[in-house]
Coordinates of C-alpha atoms and ligand atoms in Angstrom, one line a residue:
M86 CA 29.7 -146.2 -7.1
I87 CA 31.3 -143.6 -6.1
S88 CA 31.2 -143.2 -1.9
T89 CA 30.7 -139.6 -1.0
K90 CA 30.4 -137.9 2.0
G91 CA 28.3 -134.9 3.0
Y92 CA 25.5 -133.1 4.6
A93 CA 22.2 -133.7 4.6
A94 CA 18.3 -133.1 6.4
Q95 CA 16.4 -136.5 7.1
S96 CA 13.0 -134.2 7.0
P97 CA 12.3 -131.0 7.1
T98 CA 12.3 -130.1 11.4
A99 CA 16.0 -131.7 11.3
T100 CA 19.0 -129.9 11.6
L101 CA 21.9 -131.0 9.3
Q102 CA 23.9 -133.7 10.2
P103 CA 26.8 -135.6 8.7
F104 CA 25.3 -137.8 5.8
S105 CA 27.1 -140.8 3.7
F106 CA 26.1 -141.7 0.6
E107 CA 27.0 -143.1 -3.4
R108 CA 27.3 -140.9 -6.8
R109 CA 27.2 -142.7 -9.9
E110 CA 30.7 -143.7 -11.3
V111 CA 32.6 -141.6 -13.8
G112 CA 30.4 -142.2 -17.6
P113 CA 31.9 -141.3 -21.2
H114 CA 30.4 -138.0 -20.9
D115 CA 30.9 -137.4 -17.3
I116 CA 33.4 -135.3 -15.0
K117 CA 33.9 -135.2 -11.5
I118 CA 34.7 -132.5 -9.5
E119 CA 36.3 -132.6 -6.3
I120 CA 34.0 -129.9 -4.6
A121 CA 35.8 -127.1 -2.9
Y122 CA 33.4 -124.8 -2.2
C123 CA 29.2 -124.5 -2.7
G124 CA 27.3 -121.4 -2.0
V125 CA 23.8 -121.2 0.4
C126 CA 21.1 -119.6 -1.9
H127 CA 17.7 -119.2 0.8
S128 CA 16.5 -121.7 -1.7
D129 CA 18.3 -124.4 -0.2
L130 CA 16.6 -123.4 3.6
H131 CA 13.3 -123.2 1.6
Q132 CA 13.9 -126.8 0.5
V133 CA 15.2 -128.5 3.7
R134 CA 12.7 -127.0 5.6
D135 CA 9.8 -128.0 2.6
E136 CA 8.5 -123.9 2.4
W137 CA 7.8 -124.6 -1.6
G138 CA 5.9 -128.6 -0.7
G139 CA 7.5 -131.5 -2.2
S140 CA 11.1 -131.8 -1.0
I141 CA 12.9 -135.4 -1.0
Y142 CA 14.3 -137.0 2.0
P143 CA 17.4 -137.5 3.0
M144 CA 18.6 -133.9 0.8
V145 CA 21.7 -132.7 0.4
P146 CA 21.7 -129.2 0.0
G147 CA 24.1 -127.3 -2.4
H148 CA 23.8 -125.3 -6.3
E149 CA 26.6 -123.0 -6.3
I150 CA 29.2 -125.4 -6.3
V151 CA 33.0 -125.6 -7.7
G152 CA 35.9 -127.1 -7.6
R153 CA 39.1 -129.1 -9.4
I154 CA 38.1 -131.4 -12.0
S155 CA 39.7 -135.2 -10.9
K156 CA 38.6 -137.3 -13.5
V157 CA 37.0 -137.0 -16.7
G158 CA 35.3 -139.4 -19.0
A159 CA 36.6 -141.1 -22.4
A160 CA 34.5 -139.0 -24.7
V161 CA 34.3 -135.7 -23.2
T162 CA 35.9 -132.8 -25.6
K163 CA 35.3 -129.8 -23.1
F164 CA 36.7 -130.6 -20.4
K165 CA 40.5 -131.6 -18.7
A166 CA 41.1 -132.8 -15.2
G167 CA 43.1 -130.2 -13.3
E168 CA 40.8 -127.8 -14.8
L169 CA 38.6 -126.0 -12.2
A170 CA 34.4 -126.7 -13.0
G171 CA 31.3 -125.5 -11.9
V172 CA 27.5 -126.8 -11.4
G173 CA 24.5 -125.0 -11.0
C174 CA 20.9 -125.6 -10.8
F175 CA 20.7 -128.3 -12.3
V176 CA 22.6 -131.6 -13.7
D177 CA 20.4 -132.4 -17.3
S178 CA 17.3 -131.8 -19.1
C179 CA 15.6 -133.6 -21.7
R180 CA 18.0 -132.5 -24.4
T181 CA 15.1 -132.2 -27.0
C182 CA 12.5 -129.8 -26.2
E183 CA 12.0 -126.1 -27.8
S184 CA 13.3 -125.0 -24.6
C185 CA 16.6 -127.3 -24.1
R186 CA 16.9 -126.2 -28.0
A187 CA 17.4 -122.7 -27.1
G188 CA 19.0 -123.2 -24.8
N189 CA 16.8 -122.2 -22.1
E190 CA 17.6 -125.6 -20.2
Q191 CA 16.1 -124.6 -17.3
Y192 CA 12.5 -124.4 -18.5
C193 CA 12.6 -127.9 -20.1
D194 CA 9.6 -129.7 -20.9
A195 CA 10.1 -132.3 -19.8
G196 CA 11.3 -130.7 -16.2
M197 CA 15.1 -129.9 -15.8
A198 CA 16.6 -132.9 -13.3
G199 CA 17.7 -129.9 -10.5
T200 CA 21.1 -130.8 -9.2
Y201 CA 19.4 -132.0 -5.9
N202 CA 15.8 -132.3 -4.1
G203 CA 14.7 -133.7 -7.7
Y204 CA 15.6 -137.1 -9.6
Q205 CA 18.1 -137.6 -12.4
M206 CA 15.7 -137.2 -16.1
D207 CA 15.0 -141.1 -15.7
K208 CA 13.1 -139.9 -12.5
K209 CA 13.7 -142.7 -10.1
T210 CA 17.6 -141.5 -9.6
P211 CA 17.4 -139.0 -6.5
T212 CA 20.1 -136.4 -7.1
Y213 CA 22.5 -134.7 -3.7
G214 CA 23.6 -131.5 -4.1
G215 CA 27.1 -129.9 -3.1
Y216 CA 27.0 -129.8 0.6
S217 CA 29.5 -132.5 0.1
N218 CA 33.1 -133.7 -1.4
C219 CA 32.5 -134.4 -4.9
I220 CA 30.1 -134.7 -8.0
V221 CA 29.6 -136.2 -11.2
V222 CA 28.1 -134.5 -13.9
D223 CA 27.7 -135.1 -17.8
E224 CA 29.9 -131.9 -19.1
N225 CA 27.3 -130.4 -20.9
Y226 CA 25.7 -129.0 -17.8
A227 CA 29.1 -128.3 -16.0
L228 CA 30.8 -124.7 -16.8
H229 CA 33.7 -123.4 -17.4
I230 CA 35.6 -121.4 -14.6
S231 CA 38.1 -118.5 -14.9
E232 CA 41.6 -119.2 -12.5
K233 CA 41.3 -115.7 -12.9
L234 CA 38.8 -114.9 -9.9
P235 CA 38.8 -115.9 -6.0
L236 CA 36.8 -119.1 -6.4
Q237 CA 35.0 -119.4 -3.2
A238 CA 33.0 -116.1 -4.3
V239 CA 32.9 -117.1 -7.6
A240 CA 31.1 -119.5 -6.6
P241 CA 27.6 -117.6 -5.4
L242 CA 27.3 -116.6 -9.2
L243 CA 25.8 -119.9 -10.6
C244 CA 22.8 -119.5 -8.3
A245 CA 22.6 -115.8 -7.5
G246 CA 24.6 -114.7 -10.2
I247 CA 22.8 -116.4 -13.3
T248 CA 19.4 -115.7 -11.6
T249 CA 19.9 -111.7 -11.6
Y250 CA 22.0 -111.4 -15.2
S251 CA 19.6 -113.1 -16.8
P252 CA 16.4 -111.1 -16.4
L253 CA 19.0 -108.1 -16.4
R254 CA 19.7 -109.3 -20.0
H255 CA 16.8 -110.7 -20.9
W256 CA 14.8 -107.1 -20.8
K257 CA 17.8 -105.3 -21.5
V258 CA 18.5 -103.5 -19.2
S259 CA 20.9 -100.7 -19.6
A260 CA 22.4 -97.1 -19.5
G261 CA 19.7 -94.4 -19.5
Q262 CA 17.3 -96.9 -17.7
K263 CA 15.5 -96.5 -13.4
V264 CA 16.5 -99.8 -12.1
A265 CA 14.9 -100.6 -8.6
I266 CA 16.4 -103.8 -7.0
V267 CA 14.2 -105.2 -3.8
G268 CA 16.0 -107.2 -1.0
L269 CA 19.7 -106.5 -0.4
G270 CA 20.6 -110.3 -0.3
G271 CA 22.5 -112.6 -1.5
L272 CA 20.0 -112.2 -5.3
G273 CA 20.1 -108.7 -4.8
H274 CA 23.6 -107.8 -4.2
M275 CA 24.7 -109.8 -7.3
G276 CA 21.5 -107.8 -9.3
V277 CA 23.6 -104.5 -7.7
K278 CA 26.4 -105.3 -9.3
F279 CA 25.5 -106.3 -12.6
A280 CA 22.7 -103.7 -13.4
V281 CA 25.7 -101.3 -12.0
S282 CA 27.9 -102.7 -14.7
F283 CA 25.2 -102.7 -17.3
G284 CA 25.1 -99.0 -16.8
A285 CA 22.0 -98.3 -15.6
E286 CA 20.9 -96.0 -12.6
V287 CA 20.3 -98.5 -9.5
T288 CA 18.4 -98.3 -6.5
V289 CA 17.8 -100.5 -3.2
L290 CA 15.0 -100.9 -2.1
S291 CA 15.4 -102.6 1.2
S292 CA 14.2 -103.6 4.7
S293 CA 16.9 -103.0 6.5
A294 CA 18.3 -99.3 7.2
A295 CA 21.8 -100.6 8.5
K296 CA 22.2 -102.0 4.7
E297 CA 22.6 -98.4 3.4
A298 CA 25.8 -98.5 3.4
D299 CA 26.9 -101.5 2.2
A300 CA 24.3 -100.7 -1.1
K301 CA 26.2 -97.4 -2.1
K302 CA 29.8 -99.8 -1.8
L303 CA 28.4 -102.5 -3.9
G304 CA 27.3 -99.5 -6.6
A305 CA 23.9 -98.7 -5.5
H306 CA 23.2 -94.6 -6.5
H307 CA 20.3 -94.8 -4.6
F308 CA 18.8 -96.4 -1.3
V309 CA 15.5 -96.7 -0.6
N310 CA 14.4 -98.0 3.6
T311 CA 10.8 -99.1 2.7
G312 CA 10.0 -98.4 6.0
N313 CA 10.2 -94.4 5.6
Q314 CA 6.8 -94.0 4.3
Q315 CA 8.6 -90.3 2.5
A316 CA 11.3 -91.6 0.9
V317 CA 9.1 -94.5 -0.5
K318 CA 6.8 -91.5 -2.1
A319 CA 9.4 -89.2 -3.3
V320 CA 10.6 -92.3 -6.1
R321 CA 6.6 -93.3 -6.8
G322 CA 6.3 -93.7 -10.9
K323 CA 10.3 -93.5 -10.5
F324 CA 11.0 -97.0 -11.7
D325 CA 11.8 -98.3 -15.7
F326 CA 12.8 -101.6 -13.8
I327 CA 12.6 -103.8 -10.4
L328 CA 14.1 -106.8 -9.9
D329 CA 12.5 -108.2 -6.7
T330 CA 14.4 -110.7 -4.8
V331 CA 12.2 -111.1 -1.6
S332 CA 12.3 -114.3 -0.1
A333 CA 9.3 -113.8 2.1
Q334 CA 5.8 -112.7 1.9
H335 CA 5.2 -108.7 1.0
D336 CA 2.9 -106.4 -0.5
L337 CA 3.6 -106.6 -4.9
N338 CA 1.0 -103.8 -5.0
F339 CA 3.3 -101.6 -3.1
Y340 CA 6.1 -102.2 -5.5
L341 CA 4.4 -102.1 -8.9
N342 CA 2.9 -98.9 -7.6
L343 CA 7.2 -97.5 -8.1
L344 CA 6.9 -98.3 -11.7
K345 CA 6.7 -95.4 -14.1
T346 CA 4.3 -95.9 -17.7
D347 CA 4.7 -99.7 -19.5
G348 CA 7.5 -100.2 -16.6
T349 CA 8.2 -103.8 -15.9
M350 CA 8.7 -105.6 -12.4
V351 CA 10.4 -108.9 -12.2
M352 CA 9.9 -111.7 -9.5
V353 CA 12.9 -114.3 -8.6
G354 CA 12.4 -113.9 -4.6
I355 CA 10.2 -116.9 -4.5
P356 CA 8.1 -116.6 -1.3
P357 CA 6.1 -119.8 0.0
E358 CA 3.4 -117.8 0.5
A359 CA 1.0 -116.9 -2.5
E360 CA 0.6 -113.1 -3.3
A361 CA -1.7 -111.1 -4.3
V362 CA -1.9 -108.5 -7.1
E363 CA -4.1 -106.0 -7.5
A364 CA -6.0 -105.4 -11.0
F365 CA -4.7 -101.5 -10.9
S366 CA -1.5 -101.9 -9.9
L367 CA -1.0 -103.3 -13.4
I368 CA -3.5 -101.3 -15.4
T369 CA -2.6 -97.2 -14.7
K370 CA 0.3 -97.2 -16.3
R371 CA 0.4 -100.4 -18.5
K372 CA 2.9 -102.2 -16.0
T373 CA 4.1 -105.6 -16.6
L374 CA 4.4 -108.3 -13.7
A375 CA 6.9 -111.1 -15.3
G376 CA 9.0 -113.9 -13.6
S377 CA 12.6 -115.5 -14.2
M378 CA 14.4 -118.7 -13.0
I379 CA 17.9 -119.2 -12.7
G380 CA 19.3 -119.5 -16.8
G381 CA 20.4 -121.8 -19.4
I382 CA 23.9 -123.0 -19.4
R383 CA 24.7 -121.0 -22.8
E384 CA 23.9 -117.6 -20.6
T385 CA 25.0 -119.4 -17.4
Q386 CA 28.5 -119.3 -19.4
E387 CA 28.3 -115.7 -21.5
M388 CA 28.0 -114.3 -17.1
L389 CA 30.8 -116.5 -16.0
D390 CA 33.2 -114.8 -18.4
Y391 CA 31.0 -111.6 -18.3
C392 CA 32.4 -111.9 -14.5
A393 CA 35.9 -112.5 -15.2
E394 CA 36.6 -109.4 -17.5
N395 CA 34.7 -107.4 -15.3
N396 CA 36.0 -109.0 -12.6
I397 CA 33.1 -109.2 -11.1
V398 CA 32.3 -111.6 -7.8
S399 CA 29.6 -112.1 -4.8
D400 CA 30.4 -110.7 -1.8
I401 CA 31.2 -113.2 0.8
E402 CA 30.9 -114.8 4.4
L403 CA 33.2 -117.9 4.3
I404 CA 31.4 -120.9 6.9
S405 CA 33.3 -124.5 8.1
I406 CA 30.4 -126.8 7.0
Q407 CA 29.5 -127.1 10.8
Q408 CA 28.2 -123.9 10.9
I409 CA 25.4 -124.5 8.7
E410 CA 22.6 -123.9 10.9
Q411 CA 23.9 -120.3 12.3
A412 CA 24.2 -119.4 8.8
Y413 CA 20.1 -120.7 8.1
T414 CA 19.6 -118.6 11.1
R415 CA 21.1 -115.0 9.8
M416 CA 19.8 -115.7 6.5
V417 CA 15.7 -115.9 8.2
K418 CA 16.7 -112.6 9.7
G419 CA 17.4 -110.9 6.8
D420 CA 21.0 -111.1 8.0
V421 CA 23.4 -111.9 5.0
R422 CA 26.6 -109.6 4.3
Y423 CA 26.3 -110.9 0.9
R424 CA 26.5 -114.9 0.6
F425 CA 27.4 -117.5 2.9
V426 CA 29.9 -120.0 1.1
I427 CA 30.8 -123.2 2.9
D428 CA 34.7 -124.6 3.2
M429 CA 34.2 -127.6 1.4
S430 CA 37.9 -128.6 3.2
T431 CA 35.7 -128.5 6.2
L432 CA 33.3 -131.2 5.7
Ligands
NAP218 P1 18.9 -113.8 0.9 O1 20.4 -113.7 0.9 O2 17.8 -114.6 2.0 O3 17.8 -112.4 0.4 C1 16.5 -112.2 0.7 C2 16.3 -110.7 1.1 O4 15.3 -110.1 1.0 C3 17.0 -110.5 2.4 O5 18.6 -110.0 2.9 C4 16.0 -109.0 2.5 O6 16.3 -108.3 1.9 C5 14.8 -109.6 1.7 N1 14.0 -109.6 2.9 C6 13.8 -110.8 3.9 N2 12.1 -110.8 3.8 C7 11.7 -109.8 4.1 C8 9.9 -109.1 4.2 N3 9.4 -109.7 4.6 N4 10.1 -107.7 3.3 C9 10.9 -107.5 2.3 N5 12.5 -107.8 2.4 C10 12.1 -108.8 3.0 O7 17.7 -114.5 -0.2 P2 18.4 -115.5 -1.6 O8 19.6 -116.7 -1.5 O9 18.8 -114.1 -1.8 O10 17.1 -115.4 -2.3 C11 16.1 -114.7 -2.5 C12 14.7 -115.2 -3.3 O11 15.0 -115.6 -4.2 C13 14.5 -116.8 -1.8 O12 13.2 -116.5 -2.1 C14 14.9 -117.6 -2.9 O13 14.4 -119.1 -2.8 C15 14.9 -116.9 -4.8 N6 15.6 -117.7 -5.6 C16 15.2 -117.2 -6.8 C17 15.8 -118.3 -8.1 C18 15.1 -118.3 -9.4 O14 15.4 -118.7 -10.2 N7 14.1 -117.2 -9.7 C19 17.2 -118.5 -8.0 C20 17.5 -118.9 -6.6 C21 16.9 -118.3 -5.0 P3 16.3 -106.7 2.6 O15 17.1 -106.7 3.8 O16 17.4 -105.5 2.4 O17 15.6 -106.3 2.8
ZN219 ZN1 19.7 -121.2 -5.9

């Protein structure tokens, strides 16, 4: 076994503390990655605090993992020691169901093996995430990372990047469309970058008036402070597509009313509370309310390659592992500019 250092939560109310644990030895199909950086996703916080229920402790969070490969198994063909590699939100899946065969491992019928707060496919061995110094993963569940981009700013692409790229591609967002991104946080700011890159006319719908200048710098064409009734009225019935990244309770009907006929709103944010949807919000203009979860390995690689070609990375604030609780506190307040990334050398 490989002795590993990390930071873990022992209960929903505990702060993250240093934690030692073991990872499996590098098997024939595995690679070992020395983790250089790990992004901080709001999902880490939801799960550490057991806001969705069913959390498993001790929990080492982190699913935006990048680093260099230090060892490869004898049967590995896709990676070499010394190369960069990344790991996102899952480390395995059944590989045989319809979703897995279609490259949608995140929708695996047997349930994907989450990178943390989950179990390997044996449903017994707990998984530990990227707030740690290394990870051992099957090569089929690792991603190639370009040497061209700043590595710390690439880490958030593994979750925030693919979670926004995938629905924008699936619903074919492109030039000529009016798109709104709700919530300018980790996911939201990547949603803005991709939607702009795909040619759409992009509006940020934010509860934080102070983020207007940043939204424009990120490439958004318009900014609406959702607390400003006049500004909201002016965009009623205007959007073809809305990507909702909000992490806390909010009124979905308010945003559905901003769609035009045949418009679609996709939920990627996962507020712990149930949200009520009025039938009238949908029927009046034949609207669609949908959801989307991360993306499969093939599409994640496509997204990473697209980012390398188009020079797209996350806007980050680099922190030490010792600053993780302050980062969580700021995240709850919506004060993320626009992704915290942990420098794992501080572990
Ligand atoms: P984040 O960085 O904290 O951003 C969330 C943003 O939502 C905030 O910055 C804020 O933006 C807005 N917001 C927060 N509370 C709000 C409220 N009460 N009303 C309106 N807006 C509010 O979080 P994140 O990492 O981007 O994650 C966002 C959500 O997506 C989380 O629930 C996370 O668990 C989920 N997620 C889902 C997937 C998936 O596969 N579907 C993957 C990753 C994460 P403004 O200040 O601009 O309003
Ligand atoms: Zn995430």
